[in-house]
Coordinates of C-alpha atoms in Angstrom, one line a residue:
M638 CA -10.3 10.4 7.9
A639 CA -13.1 8.1 8.8
Q640 CA -15.3 9.0 11.6
P641 CA -14.3 7.2 14.9
N642 CA -16.7 4.9 16.3
V643 CA -18.0 6.5 19.4
P644 CA -20.8 6.3 21.6
R645 CA -23.9 8.8 20.5
S646 CA -23.2 10.7 23.5
E647 CA -19.8 11.4 22.6
H648 CA -20.7 12.4 19.1
A649 CA -23.1 14.7 21.2
A650 CA -20.3 16.5 22.6
L651 CA -19.0 17.2 18.9
G652 CA -21.7 19.4 18.4
D653 CA -24.7 16.7 17.0
G654 CA -27.0 18.2 19.9
S655 CA -26.6 17.0 23.1
P656 CA -24.4 18.6 26.1
P657 CA -21.1 18.0 25.3
P658 CA -18.5 16.5 28.0
N659 CA -17.0 18.0 31.2
G660 CA -20.6 19.8 32.1
T661 CA -20.3 22.4 29.1
R662 CA -23.9 23.2 27.1
G663 CA -23.4 24.0 23.5
T664 CA -26.7 24.5 22.1
Q665 CA -29.2 23.8 25.1
N666 CA -31.3 26.7 26.4
I667 CA -29.8 29.2 28.7
G668 CA -29.6 28.0 31.9
G669 CA -30.9 29.7 34.9
V670 CA -32.6 32.1 32.5
G671 CA -36.1 31.4 34.4
K672 CA -33.9 32.6 37.8
F673 CA -33.6 36.1 36.3
P674 CA -37.8 37.3 36.1
T675 CA -37.4 40.5 36.3
P676 CA -34.5 43.1 35.5
P677 CA -33.1 45.0 38.4
T678 CA -33.1 49.0 38.6
W679 CA -30.0 49.4 38.2
L680 CA -29.9 47.6 34.7
W681 CA -33.0 48.6 33.2
V682 CA -33.3 52.6 33.8
P683 CA -29.7 53.0 31.9
A684 CA -30.3 50.8 29.4
A685 CA -33.3 52.3 28.4
L686 CA -31.8 56.4 28.7
V687 CA -29.6 54.7 26.0
G688 CA -32.3 53.5 23.9
L689 CA -34.0 57.2 24.1
L690 CA -30.3 58.5 22.7
M691 CA -30.9 55.9 20.1
L692 CA -33.8 57.0 18.9
L693 CA -32.7 60.5 18.5
P694 CA -31.2 59.8 14.5
P695 CA -34.4 58.2 13.4
T696 CA -36.6 60.8 14.9
Y697 CA -34.7 63.6 13.2
L698 CA -34.8 61.3 10.0
V699 CA -38.5 60.8 10.0
I700 CA -39.1 65.0 10.8
R701 CA -36.8 66.0 8.2
S702 CA -38.8 63.6 5.5
L703 CA -42.1 64.8 6.3
D704 CA -40.8 68.2 5.1
T705 CA -42.1 67.6 2.0
P706 CA -44.1 64.3 2.1
A707 CA -45.6 64.5 -1.2
N708 CA -42.0 63.8 -2.6
F709 CA -41.1 61.2 -0.1
L710 CA -42.6 58.5 -2.1
S711 CA -41.0 59.5 -5.1
I712 CA -37.4 60.0 -4.0
V713 CA -37.8 56.3 -2.5
F714 CA -39.1 54.4 -5.1
T715 CA -37.1 55.1 -8.2
A716 CA -35.4 52.3 -10.1
N717 CA -32.7 53.8 -9.8
N718 CA -32.7 53.1 -6.2
G719 CA -33.2 49.8 -6.9
S720 CA -30.3 48.9 -8.5
I721 CA -28.3 51.1 -5.9
L722 CA -30.1 49.0 -3.2
L723 CA -28.9 45.7 -5.3
R724 CA -25.1 46.9 -5.5
T725 CA -25.5 47.6 -1.7
G726 CA -26.6 44.4 -1.0
L727 CA -23.9 42.6 -2.9
L728 CA -21.1 44.4 -1.5
V729 CA -22.2 43.9 2.0
L730 CA -22.7 40.3 1.2
V731 CA -19.4 39.7 0.1
V732 CA -17.4 41.7 2.3
T733 CA -18.8 40.0 5.3
I734 CA -18.3 36.8 4.5
L735 CA -14.6 37.6 3.5
S736 CA -14.4 39.7 6.4
A737 CA -15.3 37.0 8.6
I738 CA -12.8 34.1 7.4
L739 CA -9.9 36.3 7.6
G740 CA -11.2 37.4 11.2
V741 CA -11.8 34.1 12.3
S742 CA -8.7 32.4 10.6
M743 CA -6.2 35.2 12.0
A744 CA -8.1 35.4 15.8
W745 CA -7.1 31.4 15.7
L746 CA -3.7 31.3 14.3
T747 CA -2.8 34.0 16.9
T748 CA -4.4 32.0 19.9
R749 CA -4.2 28.6 19.6
S750 CA -1.4 27.7 17.0
N751 CA 2.4 27.9 17.0
L752 CA 2.5 30.6 14.5
P753 CA 5.9 32.4 14.4
M754 CA 4.9 36.1 16.2
R755 CA 1.6 35.5 16.7
Q756 CA 1.8 38.0 19.7
W757 CA 3.2 40.6 16.8
F758 CA 0.1 39.4 14.4
G759 CA -2.6 39.7 17.4
V760 CA -1.8 43.5 17.7
L761 CA -1.0 44.3 13.8
G762 CA -4.3 42.5 13.0
A763 CA -6.7 45.1 15.0
L764 CA -4.7 48.2 13.4
P765 CA -6.3 48.3 9.9
L766 CA -9.7 49.7 11.6
V767 CA -7.6 52.7 12.6
I768 CA -7.2 53.6 8.9
P769 CA -9.8 55.9 7.5
S770 CA -11.4 54.2 4.6
Y771 CA -10.9 57.2 2.2
V772 CA -7.4 57.5 2.8
F773 CA -6.8 53.6 2.5
A774 CA -8.7 53.8 -0.8
F775 CA -6.5 56.7 -2.0
L776 CA -3.3 54.7 -1.0
F777 CA -4.8 51.8 -2.8
I778 CA -5.4 53.6 -5.8
I779 CA -1.9 55.1 -5.8
V780 CA -0.7 51.6 -5.5
A781 CA -2.3 49.3 -7.9
G782 CA -5.0 51.9 -9.8
P783 CA -4.1 53.0 -13.3
N784 CA -0.9 54.4 -13.9
G785 CA 0.0 53.2 -10.3
M786 CA 3.3 51.9 -8.6
I787 CA 2.3 48.4 -10.1
Q788 CA 2.0 49.4 -13.3
D789 CA 4.7 51.1 -13.4
A790 CA 6.9 48.6 -12.1
L791 CA 5.4 46.1 -14.6
Q792 CA 5.7 48.3 -17.7
P793 CA 9.3 47.3 -18.8
L794 CA 8.3 43.6 -18.6
G795 CA 5.7 44.5 -21.4
V796 CA 2.6 44.5 -19.2
E797 CA 0.5 48.0 -20.4
R798 CA -2.4 47.6 -18.9
I799 CA -3.5 45.9 -15.3
P800 CA -7.2 45.1 -14.8
S801 CA -8.9 47.9 -13.4
I802 CA -9.6 48.1 -9.5
Y803 CA -12.3 50.5 -9.8
G804 CA -16.1 49.9 -9.1
F805 CA -16.9 46.6 -7.1
P806 CA -13.2 44.7 -7.2
G807 CA -11.7 48.1 -5.3
A808 CA -14.3 48.6 -2.9
S809 CA -15.6 45.1 -1.8
I810 CA -11.3 44.4 -1.3
S811 CA -10.5 47.8 0.2
L812 CA -13.6 47.2 2.8
T813 CA -12.7 43.6 3.4
L814 CA -9.1 44.6 4.2
L815 CA -10.2 47.2 6.9
S816 CA -13.3 45.4 8.2
F817 CA -12.0 42.1 9.0
P818 CA -10.8 43.1 12.9
Y819 CA -14.6 43.7 13.3
V820 CA -14.4 40.0 13.7
F821 CA -10.8 39.4 14.5
L822 CA -11.1 41.1 18.4
P823 CA -14.4 39.5 19.5
A824 CA -13.5 36.1 17.7
R825 CA -9.6 36.0 20.0
A826 CA -11.5 37.3 23.4
A827 CA -14.3 34.3 22.7
L828 CA -11.4 32.0 22.0
Y829 CA -9.9 32.9 24.9
R830 CA -13.2 32.0 27.0
I831 CA -13.0 28.4 25.4
D832 CA -12.9 25.7 28.0
P833 CA -9.7 23.6 26.2
S834 CA -11.0 20.3 27.7
L835 CA -13.5 20.6 24.8
E836 CA -11.1 20.5 22.3
E837 CA -8.9 18.2 23.9
A838 CA -11.9 15.6 23.8
A839 CA -12.7 16.0 20.2
R840 CA -9.0 15.1 19.4
S841 CA -8.8 12.4 22.1
L842 CA -11.2 10.8 19.8
G843 CA -10.0 10.8 17.0
Y844 CA -10.5 14.3 15.1
S845 CA -8.1 16.0 13.5
P846 CA -7.3 19.8 14.3
V847 CA -9.6 21.3 11.4
Q848 CA -12.4 18.6 12.2
S849 CA -12.3 19.8 16.1
F850 CA -12.3 22.8 15.1
F851 CA -15.2 23.1 12.8
R852 CA -17.2 20.5 14.7
V853 CA -16.4 22.1 18.5
T854 CA -14.4 25.5 18.4
L855 CA -16.1 27.3 15.8
P856 CA -19.7 26.3 17.1
L857 CA -18.7 27.6 20.8
I858 CA -17.3 31.4 19.2
R859 CA -20.2 31.7 17.0
P860 CA -21.7 34.6 19.0
A861 CA -18.6 36.4 18.5
V862 CA -18.5 35.7 15.0
I863 CA -22.1 36.7 14.1
A864 CA -21.8 39.9 16.8
G865 CA -18.6 40.8 14.6
S866 CA -19.8 40.3 11.4
L867 CA -23.2 42.3 12.0
L868 CA -20.6 45.0 12.8
V869 CA -18.8 44.6 9.2
A870 CA -22.3 44.4 7.2
L871 CA -23.0 47.6 9.2
Y872 CA -20.0 49.2 8.9
T873 CA -19.7 48.7 4.8
L874 CA -23.5 49.5 4.3
S875 CA -22.9 52.9 6.1
D876 CA -19.3 53.8 4.7
F877 CA -18.6 56.4 1.7
G878 CA -15.0 57.2 1.5
A879 CA -14.0 53.7 0.0
V880 CA -17.3 53.5 -2.1
S881 CA -16.6 56.8 -3.2
M882 CA -13.3 56.9 -4.0
F883 CA -13.6 53.4 -6.2
R884 CA -16.8 55.4 -7.7
Y885 CA -19.4 52.3 -6.7
Q886 CA -23.0 53.8 -6.1
T887 CA -24.4 52.5 -3.1
F888 CA -26.9 54.0 -0.8
T889 CA -24.5 55.9 1.3
W890 CA -23.4 57.6 -1.6
A891 CA -26.8 58.5 -2.6
I892 CA -27.3 59.9 0.6
F893 CA -24.2 61.9 0.3
I894 CA -24.9 63.1 -2.8
Q895 CA -28.4 64.5 -1.5
Y896 CA -26.6 66.3 1.3
E897 CA -23.7 68.0 -0.2
T898 CA -24.4 68.3 -4.0
A899 CA -28.6 69.0 -4.4
F900 CA -28.3 70.5 -0.4
D901 CA -31.6 68.2 -0.1
R902 CA -31.8 67.3 3.3
S903 CA -35.7 66.2 3.3
G904 CA -34.3 63.7 0.1
A905 CA -31.0 62.4 2.1
A906 CA -33.3 62.2 5.2
A907 CA -35.9 59.7 3.2
L908 CA -32.8 57.7 1.6
S909 CA -31.1 57.3 5.1
L910 CA -34.7 55.9 6.6
V911 CA -34.4 53.3 3.7
L912 CA -31.1 52.8 4.7
I913 CA -32.5 52.0 8.3
S914 CA -34.8 50.0 6.8
V915 CA -31.9 47.7 5.3
A916 CA -30.5 47.7 8.7
L917 CA -33.2 46.5 10.2
I918 CA -33.4 43.9 7.5
I919 CA -30.2 42.7 8.4
L920 CA -30.7 43.0 12.0
V921 CA -33.8 40.6 11.9
M922 CA -31.8 38.1 9.6
E923 CA -28.4 38.5 12.6
T924 CA -31.3 37.3 14.9
S925 CA -32.3 34.3 12.9
F926 CA -28.6 33.0 12.6
R927 CA -28.0 33.8 16.7
S928 CA -28.4 30.8 18.4
Q929 CA -30.7 30.9 21.6
G930 CA -28.4 28.6 23.4
S931 CA -25.5 28.8 26.0
Y932 CA -21.9 28.8 25.5
H933 CA -20.7 28.2 29.6
R934 CA -19.9 25.7 31.8
I935 CA -22.3 23.9 33.9
T936 CA -19.4 22.5 36.1
P937 CA -17.7 24.5 38.1
G938 CA -13.9 23.2 36.7
T939 CA -10.5 25.6 36.4
Q940 CA -9.8 27.9 33.8
R941 CA -6.0 27.4 31.9
K942 CA -4.5 27.5 29.5
P943 CA -5.3 25.8 25.8
S944 CA -2.9 23.6 24.2
T945 CA -1.2 24.9 21.5
I946 CA -1.6 23.2 18.1
S947 CA 1.4 22.4 16.2
L948 CA 0.9 23.6 12.5
G949 CA 3.8 20.9 11.4
Q950 CA 4.3 21.8 8.0
W951 CA 1.6 24.1 7.4
R952 CA 3.3 26.1 9.9
W953 CA 5.4 28.6 7.3
P954 CA 2.6 28.5 4.7
A955 CA 0.5 30.0 7.5
F956 CA 2.8 32.7 8.4
A957 CA 3.1 33.6 5.1
Y958 CA -0.7 34.0 4.9
A959 CA -0.8 35.9 8.1
A960 CA 2.1 38.1 6.8
V961 CA 0.1 38.6 3.3
V962 CA -3.1 39.8 5.1
T963 CA -1.0 42.2 7.1
M964 CA 1.1 43.5 5.0
V965 CA -1.9 44.3 2.4
S966 CA -4.0 46.1 4.9
L967 CA -1.4 47.6 7.1
G968 CA 2.1 47.4 5.7
I969 CA 2.0 48.8 2.2
P970 CA -0.4 51.6 3.2
I971 CA 2.0 52.6 6.0
A972 CA 4.7 52.3 4.0
V973 CA 2.7 54.6 0.8
L974 CA 2.3 57.1 4.1
I975 CA 6.1 57.0 4.9
Y976 CA 7.1 57.8 1.7
W977 CA 4.8 60.9 1.7
A978 CA 5.7 61.8 5.2
I979 CA 9.2 62.1 4.2
R980 CA 8.7 64.2 0.9
G981 CA 6.5 66.7 3.2
F982 CA 9.4 66.8 5.5
L983 CA 11.7 67.2 3.2
A984 CA 9.8 69.7 1.6
G985 CA 9.2 71.9 5.0
E986 CA 5.8 71.0 5.4
P987 CA 4.3 72.9 8.4
F988 CA 3.0 70.4 11.0
D989 CA 2.4 73.1 13.9
M990 CA -1.1 71.8 14.8
L991 CA 0.0 68.4 15.5
I992 CA 0.6 67.8 19.2
P993 CA -2.9 69.8 20.0
N994 CA -4.5 67.5 17.9
T995 CA -3.0 64.4 19.0
I996 CA -3.8 65.1 22.4
N997 CA -7.5 66.2 21.4
T998 CA -7.9 62.5 19.7
L999 CA -6.9 60.4 22.3
Y1000 CA -8.9 62.7 25.1
I1001 CA -12.1 62.3 23.2
S1002 CA -11.6 58.7 22.2
A1003 CA -10.7 57.7 25.5
L1004 CA -13.9 59.4 26.8
A1005 CA -15.9 57.8 24.4
A1006 CA -14.6 54.0 25.2
A1007 CA -15.3 54.8 28.3
A1008 CA -18.9 55.6 27.6
A1009 CA -19.2 52.9 25.3
A1010 CA -18.2 50.3 27.9
F1011 CA -20.3 51.7 30.3
A1012 CA -23.3 52.0 28.4
G1013 CA -23.0 48.7 26.5
V1014 CA -23.0 46.4 30.1
P1015 CA -26.3 47.0 31.0
I1016 CA -27.8 46.3 27.5
A1017 CA -25.9 42.9 27.1
I1018 CA -26.9 41.8 30.5
L1019 CA -30.7 42.5 29.6
A1020 CA -30.4 40.7 26.1
V1021 CA -28.5 37.8 27.6
R1022 CA -30.0 37.1 31.1
Y1023 CA -33.6 39.1 30.7
P1024 CA -34.8 38.2 26.8
S1025 CA -37.7 39.9 26.3
R1026 CA -39.5 41.9 23.3
V1027 CA -38.5 45.0 25.2
T1028 CA -34.5 44.2 25.6
S1029 CA -34.7 42.7 22.5
L1030 CA -36.0 46.2 20.6
I1031 CA -33.2 48.0 23.2
E1032 CA -30.7 46.1 21.9
K1033 CA -31.2 46.5 18.4
L1034 CA -31.9 50.1 18.7
T1035 CA -28.6 50.2 19.4
Y1036 CA -27.3 48.8 16.3
L1037 CA -28.9 51.7 14.4
G1038 CA -26.7 54.5 14.7
F1039 CA -23.8 52.1 13.3
A1040 CA -25.8 51.6 9.9
L1041 CA -26.4 55.4 9.1
P1042 CA -23.2 57.9 7.5
G1043 CA -21.8 60.1 10.3
I1044 CA -23.0 63.2 8.9
A1045 CA -26.9 62.0 9.0
V1046 CA -26.2 61.3 13.2
A1047 CA -24.5 64.2 13.1
L1048 CA -27.1 66.6 11.6
A1049 CA -29.7 64.8 14.2
F1050 CA -27.5 66.0 17.4
V1051 CA -27.5 69.2 15.5
F1052 CA -31.5 69.4 15.3
F1053 CA -32.0 68.6 18.7
G1054 CA -28.9 70.2 20.1
T1055 CA -29.8 73.7 19.0
R1056 CA -33.8 72.8 20.3
T1057 CA -33.6 71.5 23.3
M1058 CA -30.1 71.0 24.2
S1059 CA -28.1 74.0 23.8
F1060 CA -26.4 73.8 26.8
L1061 CA -24.7 70.7 25.3
Y1062 CA -24.4 72.0 21.3
Q1063 CA -20.6 72.0 20.1
S1064 CA -19.2 70.6 23.6
P1065 CA -17.5 67.6 24.2
A1066 CA -20.2 66.1 25.9
M1067 CA -22.2 66.4 23.0
L1068 CA -19.6 65.2 21.1
V1069 CA -18.8 61.8 23.1
L1070 CA -22.7 61.3 22.6
A1071 CA -22.7 61.4 18.9
Y1072 CA -19.5 58.7 19.2
L1073 CA -21.8 56.7 21.5
V1074 CA -24.6 56.5 19.0
L1075 CA -22.5 55.8 15.9
F1076 CA -20.1 53.2 18.2
L1077 CA -21.7 51.4 20.6
P1078 CA -22.7 48.5 19.1
A1079 CA -18.7 47.9 18.8
S1080 CA -18.5 47.9 22.6
M1081 CA -21.7 45.8 23.4
G1082 CA -21.5 42.8 20.8
S1083 CA -17.9 41.6 22.4
T1084 CA -19.6 42.3 26.1
R1085 CA -22.4 40.2 24.7
A1086 CA -20.7 37.5 23.3
S1087 CA -18.4 36.7 26.3
L1088 CA -21.3 37.0 28.7
K1089 CA -22.7 34.3 26.7
Q1090 CA -19.8 32.1 28.0
V1091 CA -20.4 32.9 31.5
S1092 CA -22.9 30.8 33.6
P1093 CA -25.8 32.4 35.3
G1094 CA -24.9 29.9 37.9
L1095 CA -22.1 31.7 39.0
E1096 CA -24.6 34.7 40.1
E1097 CA -26.8 32.6 41.5
A1098 CA -24.5 31.2 43.8
A1099 CA -23.5 34.6 44.8
R1100 CA -26.9 35.9 45.6
S1101 CA -27.4 32.8 47.4
L1102 CA -24.8 33.6 49.9
G1103 CA -26.6 37.0 50.7
K1104 CA -25.3 39.5 47.7
N1105 CA -27.7 41.6 46.1
S1106 CA -27.7 41.2 42.3
F1107 CA -25.6 44.7 41.6
N1108 CA -23.0 43.0 44.0
A1109 CA -23.3 39.4 42.3
F1110 CA -22.6 41.0 39.2
R1111 CA -19.6 43.1 40.2
L1112 CA -17.8 40.5 42.0
V1113 CA -18.4 37.5 39.7
T1114 CA -19.5 38.1 36.4
L1115 CA -17.4 41.1 35.7
P1116 CA -13.9 40.2 36.2
L1117 CA -14.9 37.5 33.8
L1118 CA -16.4 39.9 30.9
S1119 CA -13.0 41.8 31.3
R1120 CA -11.5 40.4 28.0
G1121 CA -14.8 40.8 26.1
I1122 CA -15.3 44.8 27.6
A1123 CA -11.4 45.1 26.7
A1124 CA -11.7 44.2 23.1
G1125 CA -14.9 46.3 22.5
T1126 CA -13.4 48.9 24.5
A1127 CA -10.7 49.1 22.0
L1128 CA -12.7 49.0 19.2
V1129 CA -14.7 51.9 20.0
F1130 CA -11.3 53.8 20.7
L1131 CA -9.9 53.1 17.3
L1132 CA -13.2 54.2 15.7
T1133 CA -13.3 57.2 17.6
M1134 CA -10.2 58.2 16.6
K1135 CA -10.6 57.9 12.6
E1136 CA -14.3 59.5 12.5
L1137 CA -14.6 62.3 10.2
P1138 CA -17.9 63.7 10.1
A1139 CA -19.2 63.8 13.1
T1140 CA -16.1 65.6 14.5
L1141 CA -16.0 67.8 11.8
I1142 CA -19.8 69.2 12.5
L1143 CA -20.3 68.8 16.3
S1144 CA -16.5 69.8 17.7
P1145 CA -16.3 73.1 19.8
P1146 CA -14.5 75.5 18.0
G1147 CA -11.2 75.4 17.5
F1148 CA -10.9 71.2 18.0
G1149 CA -9.0 69.8 16.0
T1150 CA -8.0 65.9 15.4
L1151 CA -5.7 64.0 13.8
A1152 CA -9.0 62.6 11.5
T1153 CA -9.6 66.1 10.5
S1154 CA -6.0 67.3 10.0
V1155 CA -5.7 63.9 7.6
W1156 CA -9.0 65.2 5.9
S1157 CA -7.9 69.2 5.2
A1158 CA -4.9 68.4 4.1
A1159 CA -6.0 65.7 1.7
S1160 CA -9.0 67.7 0.4
E1161 CA -6.7 70.0 -0.6
A1162 CA -4.2 67.5 -2.3
F1163 CA -1.7 68.2 0.5
F1164 CA -0.9 64.5 0.6
A1165 CA 2.6 64.9 2.3
R1166 CA 0.7 66.9 5.2
A1167 CA -1.8 64.5 5.4
A1168 CA 0.6 61.5 5.8
V1169 CA 2.0 62.7 9.2
P1170 CA -1.3 62.5 11.1
A1171 CA -2.3 59.4 9.5
L1172 CA 0.8 57.6 10.6
L1173 CA 0.1 59.0 14.2
L1174 CA -3.2 57.7 14.0
I1175 CA -1.9 54.0 13.2
L1176 CA 1.1 54.4 16.0
L1177 CA -1.5 55.5 18.5
A1178 CA -4.1 52.5 17.8
G1179 CA -1.3 50.1 18.4
I1180 CA -1.0 51.6 22.0
P1181 CA -4.0 50.1 23.2
M1182 CA -3.7 46.9 21.5
A1183 CA -0.5 46.3 22.6
V1184 CA -1.7 46.6 26.3
L1185 CA -4.5 44.6 25.0
V1186 CA -2.7 41.5 23.9
H1187 CA -0.5 42.1 26.8
R1188 CA -3.3 41.9 29.5
E1189 CA -4.5 38.8 27.5
N1190 CA -1.3 36.8 27.7
R1191 CA -0.7 38.0 31.3
Q1192 CA -3.9 36.6 32.7
R1193 CA -4.0 33.3 31.0
V1194 CA -2.9 30.5 33.6
D1195 CA -0.9 27.6 33.0

């Protein structure tokens, strides 16, 4: 379709560099930042404390690496590590790109289009996050591996062998299907915050829905997409379950080999420092891609429900696409788990610890999600409203724990807990702190993306009416961040439910969770016994997601 003949100012509204119409800035400098010169105490004190907490794992790794300084270089700089680094980088790149495509497309379909059952897909699209990667990989092998269910079904047709899923194909597919909700959730929250008049203006100028998406919508949700993609990259970098099941050697695989096979914590710490270096490179790249523009209105306007775009003849193909993504990432794993659960019940498997472990899972996950929500807000405000080298450093520190294997973070807390925080050792409080280090980016990134869409002028107006900075934030900005905070809180809740290494090492004696139940049963090859707690994980994860989607629908105004 030929581009419509419109004035330069109207082209600029669609992403060509000048402010778009209806008073919304697209790529301009952040309005009002200069009026936020000094962070108030209620912001920088908690942010600084969180930053110090995030330094615990790197400090532990440095101390451990210095136990044998002569071997540090020999451990790190080997030809084998170079090839492992290349394989890790390839996996991170492919999984991040594919997850961004799946996450953004599913988010748009469930918020902007007339997709059938879009509210259901809005809930189901987030649930793959709760499936442990080693469980998903094991189920994937059962279905698509050698002598698996697909092979058995094709055998009568003369197909004796299907392509192998081991190595890069299996690892990349599994991690993509498990990771795309990292982009899906913040992208959905951002789409609800966009001023719909911009998209309507683009279509009134002759742009098709596809053109207006790429010229207007995608640039405006860019902070959310980048924040989610960063989480995908760091999660892929730190994953061990899927890569170990598919025998794809990454740096996390090498670290676990050092910890569990060679019993060499110094060597594992040295490799973990390399992993942190890779994470820092990813963070620097993310900063270069992240626009410093603002994504908020500069005129008051009114928030209203965006118009639903009719997919026309593409409605049912889009439904098939969403159904396939949901079926492969969630439906098939659940079906296999149900099969094993039925076998377990028929065989009389004991499930006596199911209820207390379920209560423990909900309790500790709720605490961790609440802690991440409270800790993420001050850091997000500092990063957006008070940009400086110090605030940028604090923000980047929050991502380091997410890039590390859970065992490295857990051992850091064991190291410091037994020496300086003995009163917290093996307590729920220490477990929550470990979860905070591991999963804070999931909360903070979503909050940061939402804050980019809130005009600083609203807080300035509140202060001009006599409110101090805290009350201006509490009364004006915080309600506007509710969707982003809720999405981040749900992410942390889901991630905490399935976390295994930190739970095994740091939990109080006798404190079991559904994740530890799955691991203990699966490690002993009692797959039927592992299926029931795994199904409960998915079921319980659906509750906060259903509440979140219902809340989003209720808050939209007609």
